[in-house]
Coordinates of C-alpha atoms in Angstrom, one line a residue:
Q25 CA 42.7 190.8 253.1
D26 CA 41.7 188.9 256.2
L27 CA 41.3 185.7 254.2
L28 CA 44.6 186.1 252.5
A29 CA 46.4 186.7 255.8
S30 CA 44.8 184.0 257.9
S31 CA 43.6 181.3 255.5
S32 CA 45.6 178.3 254.1
M33 CA 43.1 178.1 251.2
P34 CA 44.6 178.4 247.7
R35 CA 44.4 181.8 246.1
F36 CA 42.0 180.6 243.4
A37 CA 39.6 179.2 246.1
I38 CA 39.6 182.5 247.9
A39 CA 38.9 184.2 244.6
R40 CA 36.0 181.9 244.0
R41 CA 34.5 182.6 247.5
L42 CA 34.7 186.3 246.9
H43 CA 33.6 186.1 243.3
G44 CA 30.7 188.5 242.6
T45 CA 31.6 190.9 245.4
R46 CA 33.5 194.1 245.2
H47 CA 36.4 192.5 247.0
G48 CA 36.4 189.5 244.7
A49 CA 36.4 191.6 241.6
S50 CA 39.3 193.6 243.0
Y51 CA 41.3 190.5 243.8
L52 CA 40.8 189.0 240.3
N53 CA 41.7 192.3 238.7
V54 CA 44.9 192.4 240.7
A55 CA 45.7 188.8 239.8
S56 CA 45.2 189.5 236.2
R57 CA 47.3 192.7 236.2
S58 CA 50.2 190.8 237.9
R59 CA 50.6 188.5 234.9
T60 CA 53.9 189.2 233.2
C61 CA 52.8 189.3 229.6
S62 CA 52.7 192.1 227.0
S63 CA 49.6 194.3 226.8
S64 CA 48.8 192.9 223.3
A65 CA 48.8 189.3 224.7
R66 CA 46.8 190.1 227.9
A67 CA 43.5 188.2 227.8
A68 CA 40.1 189.0 229.4
P69 CA 40.1 189.8 233.2
E70 CA 38.9 186.3 234.1
S71 CA 41.9 184.8 232.4
G72 CA 44.0 185.1 235.5
Y73 CA 41.5 183.2 237.5
V74 CA 41.3 180.5 234.8
Q75 CA 45.1 180.2 234.8
E76 CA 45.2 179.7 238.6
R77 CA 42.7 176.9 238.4
L78 CA 44.5 175.2 235.4
V79 CA 47.9 175.3 237.2
S80 CA 46.5 173.9 240.4
S81 CA 44.3 171.3 238.7
T82 CA 44.8 167.7 239.9
S83 CA 42.5 165.8 237.6
L84 CA 41.3 165.7 234.0
A85 CA 37.7 166.4 235.2
E86 CA 38.8 169.8 236.5
V87 CA 40.5 170.7 233.2
L88 CA 37.6 169.5 231.1
D89 CA 35.2 171.5 233.2
L90 CA 37.2 174.7 232.6
I91 CA 37.5 174.1 228.9
H92 CA 33.8 173.3 228.6
S93 CA 33.0 176.8 229.9
G94 CA 34.5 178.2 226.8
P95 CA 38.2 179.1 226.1
D96 CA 37.6 181.7 223.4
R97 CA 38.3 184.6 225.7
W98 CA 41.4 183.0 227.3
G99 CA 44.9 184.4 226.9
R100 CA 47.8 182.6 225.3
I101 CA 49.2 181.3 228.6
S102 CA 45.9 179.8 229.7
L103 CA 45.5 178.1 226.3
S104 CA 49.0 176.7 226.5
T105 CA 48.4 175.4 230.1
A106 CA 45.1 173.9 229.1
W107 CA 46.8 171.8 226.4
H108 CA 49.6 170.8 228.8
R109 CA 47.2 169.7 231.5
L110 CA 45.1 167.7 228.9
G111 CA 48.3 165.9 227.8
K112 CA 49.4 165.3 231.4
F113 CA 46.1 163.8 232.6
A114 CA 44.8 162.1 229.4
D115 CA 46.7 158.8 230.0
R116 CA 44.9 158.3 233.3
S117 CA 41.4 158.7 231.9
R118 CA 38.9 156.8 229.8
D119 CA 36.8 159.8 229.0
K120 CA 37.9 159.9 225.3
R121 CA 34.7 161.8 224.3
G122 CA 35.4 164.5 226.8
I123 CA 39.1 164.8 225.7
K124 CA 38.0 164.9 222.1
D125 CA 35.5 167.7 222.7
A126 CA 38.1 169.7 224.7
M127 CA 40.6 169.4 221.9
R128 CA 38.0 170.6 219.4
R129 CA 37.2 173.6 221.5
L130 CA 40.9 174.6 221.9
S131 CA 41.5 173.9 218.2
D132 CA 38.6 176.3 217.2
V133 CA 40.4 179.1 219.1
H134 CA 43.7 178.4 217.3
L135 CA 41.9 178.3 213.9
A136 CA 40.4 181.7 214.7
K137 CA 43.4 183.4 216.3
G138 CA 46.5 181.5 215.1
F139 CA 49.7 181.2 217.0
E140 CA 51.2 184.6 216.7
G141 CA 52.6 186.1 219.9
Y142 CA 53.1 182.8 221.7
K143 CA 56.2 182.5 223.8
P144 CA 58.5 179.6 222.6
R145 CA 58.0 177.7 225.9
N146 CA 54.2 177.9 225.7
L147 CA 54.2 176.8 222.1
G148 CA 56.6 173.9 223.0
N149 CA 54.1 172.8 225.7
I150 CA 51.3 172.8 223.3
I151 CA 53.1 170.7 220.7
W152 CA 54.3 168.3 223.5
A153 CA 50.6 167.9 224.5
W154 CA 49.6 167.1 220.9
G155 CA 52.1 164.2 220.9
K156 CA 50.7 162.8 224.2
L157 CA 47.2 163.2 222.9
Q158 CA 47.9 161.8 219.4
Y159 CA 46.4 165.0 218.0
R160 CA 45.5 164.7 214.3
D161 CA 44.2 168.1 213.2
G162 CA 46.6 168.8 210.3
T163 CA 45.6 172.4 209.8
V164 CA 46.3 173.4 213.4
V165 CA 49.5 171.2 213.6
Q166 CA 50.8 172.8 210.5
A167 CA 50.2 176.3 211.8
G168 CA 51.9 175.6 215.1
C169 CA 54.9 173.9 213.5
K170 CA 55.4 176.8 211.1
M171 CA 56.2 179.0 214.1
V172 CA 59.1 176.6 215.0
V173 CA 60.3 176.5 211.4
D174 CA 60.6 180.2 211.2
A175 CA 62.7 180.6 214.4
P176 CA 64.2 177.5 215.9
E177 CA 66.9 179.5 217.6
K178 CA 64.3 181.0 220.0
F179 CA 63.5 177.7 221.5
A180 CA 65.3 176.1 224.4
A181 CA 67.0 172.8 223.7
R182 CA 64.5 171.0 225.9
D183 CA 61.6 172.5 223.9
L184 CA 63.1 171.5 220.6
S185 CA 63.6 167.8 221.8
N186 CA 60.0 167.8 223.1
I187 CA 58.6 169.2 219.9
V188 CA 60.4 166.7 217.6
Y189 CA 59.5 163.8 220.0
A190 CA 55.9 164.9 219.9
L191 CA 55.9 164.8 216.1
A192 CA 57.3 161.3 216.3
L193 CA 54.5 160.2 218.7
M194 CA 52.0 161.6 216.2
R195 CA 53.9 160.1 213.3
H196 CA 53.6 163.5 211.7
K197 CA 56.5 164.0 209.3
H198 CA 56.7 167.8 209.0
W199 CA 59.8 167.8 206.8
D200 CA 60.2 171.6 206.9
L201 CA 60.4 171.6 210.7
L202 CA 62.7 168.6 210.8
A203 CA 65.0 170.2 208.3
S204 CA 65.0 173.5 210.2
V205 CA 65.8 171.9 213.5
G206 CA 68.4 169.7 211.9
D207 CA 70.2 172.7 210.4
H208 CA 70.1 174.4 213.8
L209 CA 70.9 171.5 216.1
P210 CA 74.6 170.7 215.6
G211 CA 75.7 174.0 217.1
R212 CA 73.6 173.5 220.2
T213 CA 74.1 169.9 221.2
A214 CA 76.0 170.9 224.4
E215 CA 72.7 172.3 225.7
F216 CA 70.8 169.0 225.5
S217 CA 70.3 166.9 228.6
P218 CA 70.7 163.1 228.4
Q219 CA 66.9 162.9 228.2
G220 CA 66.9 165.4 225.4
V221 CA 69.6 163.5 223.4
S222 CA 67.9 160.1 223.8
N223 CA 64.4 161.5 223.0
M224 CA 65.8 163.3 219.9
L225 CA 67.5 160.2 218.6
Y226 CA 64.4 158.0 219.3
A227 CA 62.2 160.6 217.5
W228 CA 64.5 160.6 214.4
A229 CA 64.3 156.8 214.5
L230 CA 60.5 156.7 214.7
L231 CA 60.2 159.3 211.8
G232 CA 62.8 157.5 209.7
Y233 CA 64.8 160.7 209.5
K234 CA 68.4 159.6 208.8
R235 CA 70.3 162.8 208.4
R236 CA 73.8 161.7 209.3
P237 CA 75.4 165.0 210.3
V238 CA 72.6 165.6 212.8
L239 CA 72.9 162.0 214.2
R240 CA 76.7 162.4 214.5
A241 CA 76.4 165.7 216.3
L242 CA 74.0 164.2 218.8
C243 CA 76.1 161.0 219.3
D244 CA 79.3 163.1 219.7
S245 CA 77.6 165.2 222.4
A246 CA 76.8 162.0 224.3
L247 CA 80.3 160.5 224.0
G248 CA 82.0 160.3 227.4
T249 CA 78.8 161.1 229.3
L250 CA 76.8 157.9 229.2
A251 CA 77.6 157.2 232.9
N252 CA 75.2 160.1 233.6
Y253 CA 72.4 158.6 231.5
K254 CA 69.6 156.8 233.2
P255 CA 69.0 153.2 232.3
Q256 CA 66.1 154.1 230.0
E257 CA 68.1 156.8 228.3
L258 CA 71.1 154.5 227.8
S259 CA 69.0 151.8 226.2
I260 CA 67.1 154.2 223.9
V261 CA 70.4 155.6 222.6
V262 CA 71.5 152.1 221.5
Y263 CA 68.1 151.1 220.3
A264 CA 67.6 154.3 218.3
C265 CA 71.0 154.0 216.6
G266 CA 70.1 150.5 215.6
M267 CA 66.8 151.6 214.1
L268 CA 68.6 154.3 212.2
D269 CA 71.4 152.0 211.1
F270 CA 73.8 154.6 212.4
R271 CA 76.9 153.0 213.9
H272 CA 78.9 155.5 216.0
E273 CA 81.8 153.2 217.0
D274 CA 83.1 155.0 220.0
L275 CA 79.6 155.7 221.5
I276 CA 78.4 152.2 221.1
A277 CA 81.6 150.8 222.6
E278 CA 81.0 153.1 225.6
A279 CA 77.4 152.0 225.8
C280 CA 78.6 148.3 225.9
Q281 CA 80.9 149.1 228.8
Q282 CA 78.1 150.9 230.7
T283 CA 75.7 148.0 230.0
S284 CA 78.2 145.5 231.5
R285 CA 78.7 147.7 234.6
R286 CA 75.0 148.5 235.2
L287 CA 73.1 145.4 234.4
A288 CA 71.4 145.4 237.9
E289 CA 70.0 148.9 237.1
L290 CA 68.6 147.9 233.7
S291 CA 65.0 146.7 233.4
E292 CA 64.2 143.7 231.2
Q293 CA 63.0 146.0 228.5
N294 CA 66.2 148.0 228.7
I295 CA 68.3 144.9 228.2
S296 CA 66.2 143.6 225.3
N297 CA 66.4 147.0 223.6
I298 CA 70.2 147.2 223.9
V299 CA 70.7 143.7 222.6
H300 CA 68.3 144.3 219.7
G301 CA 70.1 147.6 218.9
L302 CA 73.5 145.9 218.9
G303 CA 72.2 143.2 216.6
R304 CA 70.8 145.8 214.1
L305 CA 74.2 147.5 214.2
E306 CA 76.1 144.2 213.9
F307 CA 78.2 145.4 216.8
K308 CA 79.5 142.2 218.5
C309 CA 80.9 143.0 221.9
A310 CA 81.4 139.5 223.2
D311 CA 82.1 140.4 226.8
T312 CA 79.0 142.5 227.1
L313 CA 76.8 139.9 225.4
R314 CA 78.2 137.2 227.7
A315 CA 77.5 139.3 230.8
V316 CA 74.0 140.1 229.5
C317 CA 73.2 136.4 228.9
S318 CA 74.5 135.3 232.3
H319 CA 72.6 138.0 234.1
S320 CA 69.3 137.6 232.2
I321 CA 68.7 133.9 232.9
S322 CA 67.2 134.5 236.3
R323 CA 65.1 137.4 235.0
L324 CA 63.4 135.7 232.0
P325 CA 60.0 135.8 233.7
G326 CA 60.2 139.6 233.8
F327 CA 60.7 139.8 230.0
T328 CA 57.7 140.3 227.8
A329 CA 57.3 138.0 224.8
Q330 CA 58.4 140.9 222.6
G331 CA 61.4 141.4 224.8
I332 CA 62.4 137.7 224.6
A333 CA 62.1 137.7 220.8
N334 CA 64.1 141.0 220.5
T335 CA 66.8 139.6 222.7
A336 CA 67.0 136.3 220.8
Y337 CA 66.9 138.2 217.5
G338 CA 69.8 140.4 218.5
L339 CA 71.9 137.5 219.6
G340 CA 71.0 135.5 216.5
T341 CA 71.9 138.4 214.2
L342 CA 75.3 138.6 215.9
R343 CA 75.7 134.9 215.6
F344 CA 76.4 134.9 219.4
R345 CA 75.6 131.7 221.2
D346 CA 75.6 131.2 224.9
D347 CA 74.5 127.6 225.5
E348 CA 73.4 128.2 229.1
F349 CA 71.2 131.1 228.1
V350 CA 69.7 129.3 225.1
R351 CA 68.8 126.3 227.2
A352 CA 67.1 128.6 229.7
L353 CA 65.1 130.1 226.8
C354 CA 64.2 126.7 225.6
Q355 CA 62.9 125.8 229.0
H356 CA 61.1 129.1 229.6
I357 CA 59.3 129.8 226.3
P358 CA 56.9 126.8 226.1
S359 CA 55.0 127.9 229.2
R360 CA 54.4 131.3 227.5
V361 CA 54.1 130.4 223.9
T362 CA 50.5 131.7 223.7
E363 CA 51.9 135.2 224.4
F364 CA 54.1 135.2 221.3
T365 CA 52.8 136.8 218.1
P366 CA 53.8 135.1 214.8
Q367 CA 56.4 137.8 214.4
N368 CA 57.9 137.0 217.8
L369 CA 58.0 133.3 217.0
G370 CA 59.5 133.9 213.6
N371 CA 62.3 136.1 215.1
T372 CA 63.0 133.5 217.8
A373 CA 63.1 130.7 215.2
F374 CA 65.5 132.8 213.2
A375 CA 67.7 133.3 216.2
F376 CA 68.0 129.7 217.1
G377 CA 68.6 128.8 213.5
S378 CA 71.5 131.3 213.4
M379 CA 72.8 129.7 216.6
K380 CA 72.7 126.3 214.9
F381 CA 69.9 124.9 217.1
R382 CA 67.1 122.8 215.6
V383 CA 63.8 124.7 216.1
A384 CA 61.4 123.1 213.6
G385 CA 58.7 123.1 216.3
V386 CA 59.0 126.8 216.6
V387 CA 58.4 127.3 212.9
R388 CA 55.3 125.0 213.1
C389 CA 54.2 126.9 216.1
E390 CA 54.3 130.1 214.1
R391 CA 52.3 128.6 211.3
D392 CA 49.7 127.2 213.8
Q393 CA 49.4 130.6 215.5
R394 CA 48.6 132.3 212.2
K395 CA 45.9 129.7 211.4
S396 CA 44.0 129.9 214.7
S397 CA 44.4 131.2 218.2
S398 CA 42.1 128.4 219.5
A399 CA 44.9 125.9 218.8
S400 CA 47.2 127.4 221.4
R401 CA 47.1 124.5 223.8
S402 CA 48.1 121.9 221.1
V403 CA 50.8 124.4 219.9
E404 CA 52.2 124.6 223.4
R405 CA 52.3 120.8 223.7
E406 CA 54.1 120.5 220.4
D407 CA 56.5 123.3 221.2
R408 CA 57.2 121.9 224.6
T409 CA 58.3 118.6 223.0
C410 CA 60.5 120.6 220.6
F411 CA 62.1 122.7 223.2
D412 CA 62.7 119.7 225.5
R413 CA 64.5 118.1 222.6
V414 CA 66.5 121.3 221.9
A415 CA 67.4 121.8 225.5
Q416 CA 69.1 118.3 225.6
K417 CA 71.1 119.1 222.5
K418 CA 74.5 120.9 222.6

C-alpha cells in the first residue's frame, strides 16, 4: 500500500518487486480478479501480471521474453495482446528466429484450445497481427477466420476492415469469410471511417475480389466525404478502383477535384498511384492531369523509379501528353536508369510511344537490362543520348 501510494513505478513493476511475498501474492490476486472477463474465460492467477507487462511493453524483446516463458496458461486477452504486440514490433526487428518461435508457441495454444470464447475485438487484433507478421499456418488461420464467418455482425466496422486487410497482406483468399463480410457489409458502410473504406477497397483489390455490389456500397459511402480523407487514403481509393476495374463515375470525379486542390499535401507515391489508377480506369480528367504534370516537374527527384513508371504509364494509357512534363522526364530519367526494372522501362517506353515520342533507346535499354546488370553504365550512356534527342523534339 505504501508503494502504491508514494511510488511512480508502474503497477507491474511494483508487483514484480513484491512477487513471492504475501503482499505480492495479494496484489496479483486483486489485479487478476479486477479483470472484466467471464468466469469461464478467466486464466491462471499470473495472467493478470502477464497482461500488465504485455500492455506496457515497449520492445519486441520484452514480448518475446514473456512468450518464451510459456503462454499455455494465459487467458484469451493475454494471448490476443501478445499477438498484437508481436505484429506491432516485428517491423522494427531483425530477430526473425525469435518471432518465428513466438508464433509457434502461440499457435500451439490455439491448436489445443481453439478460438471459442474470444471477444470480437480480441480476435480482430489477432488476425490483424497475422497480416503484419505474414503468418502462414493454414490450420490456425482457418480456425480463426471461421469465427468471423459465423457472426460478422458481432464485429465492429474497424475490426472487419482490419481482418479483410490482414487476409490481403497474407494473400490468403478465405472465400467463405470474404463472402460473409461481403453479404453483411452494404448495410453498415456508414460505420466505416475513411481509413476503413480505403483499406477495405485496397484489400479487395489485392485479393482480386470483384464483387460489384460491395464495391458500389463502399464507394457510395465515400461519395461527398473525400475532403475528409487523408492523402494516403485518397490515393488508395483511386488506385484500388483502378486495380479492380471498378469505375464509379461520381466518386472518381470527386477524387480528381480533391487531387487538384491538394497537390501540395500529396506525396510523390500518392500522385503516382492516383495517375496510375486513372489510367487503369481510362478516366481522362484533363484539368487534373495538367495540374499534376505541372506540379510534379519540380518533385521528380522524390519519385521512385516505380513511381515514375506508373505515372508515365497512366498518362500514356490516357493518351495525355504534357510536353513540358515529358521533356522533364526525358532529362531526369537517364541519371537514374539503373534504378529501373525491365518492367519499369517497358511501361515508360509504352507511355512515350502512346504520346508519339520516339523512344527506341528506352526499348534497347530494357533489353540490355534484362541481359546483364553489369552493362548499366553503357545503357545509361545510350539512353542519355536517346533522351537528349527526344527532349529536343516536339
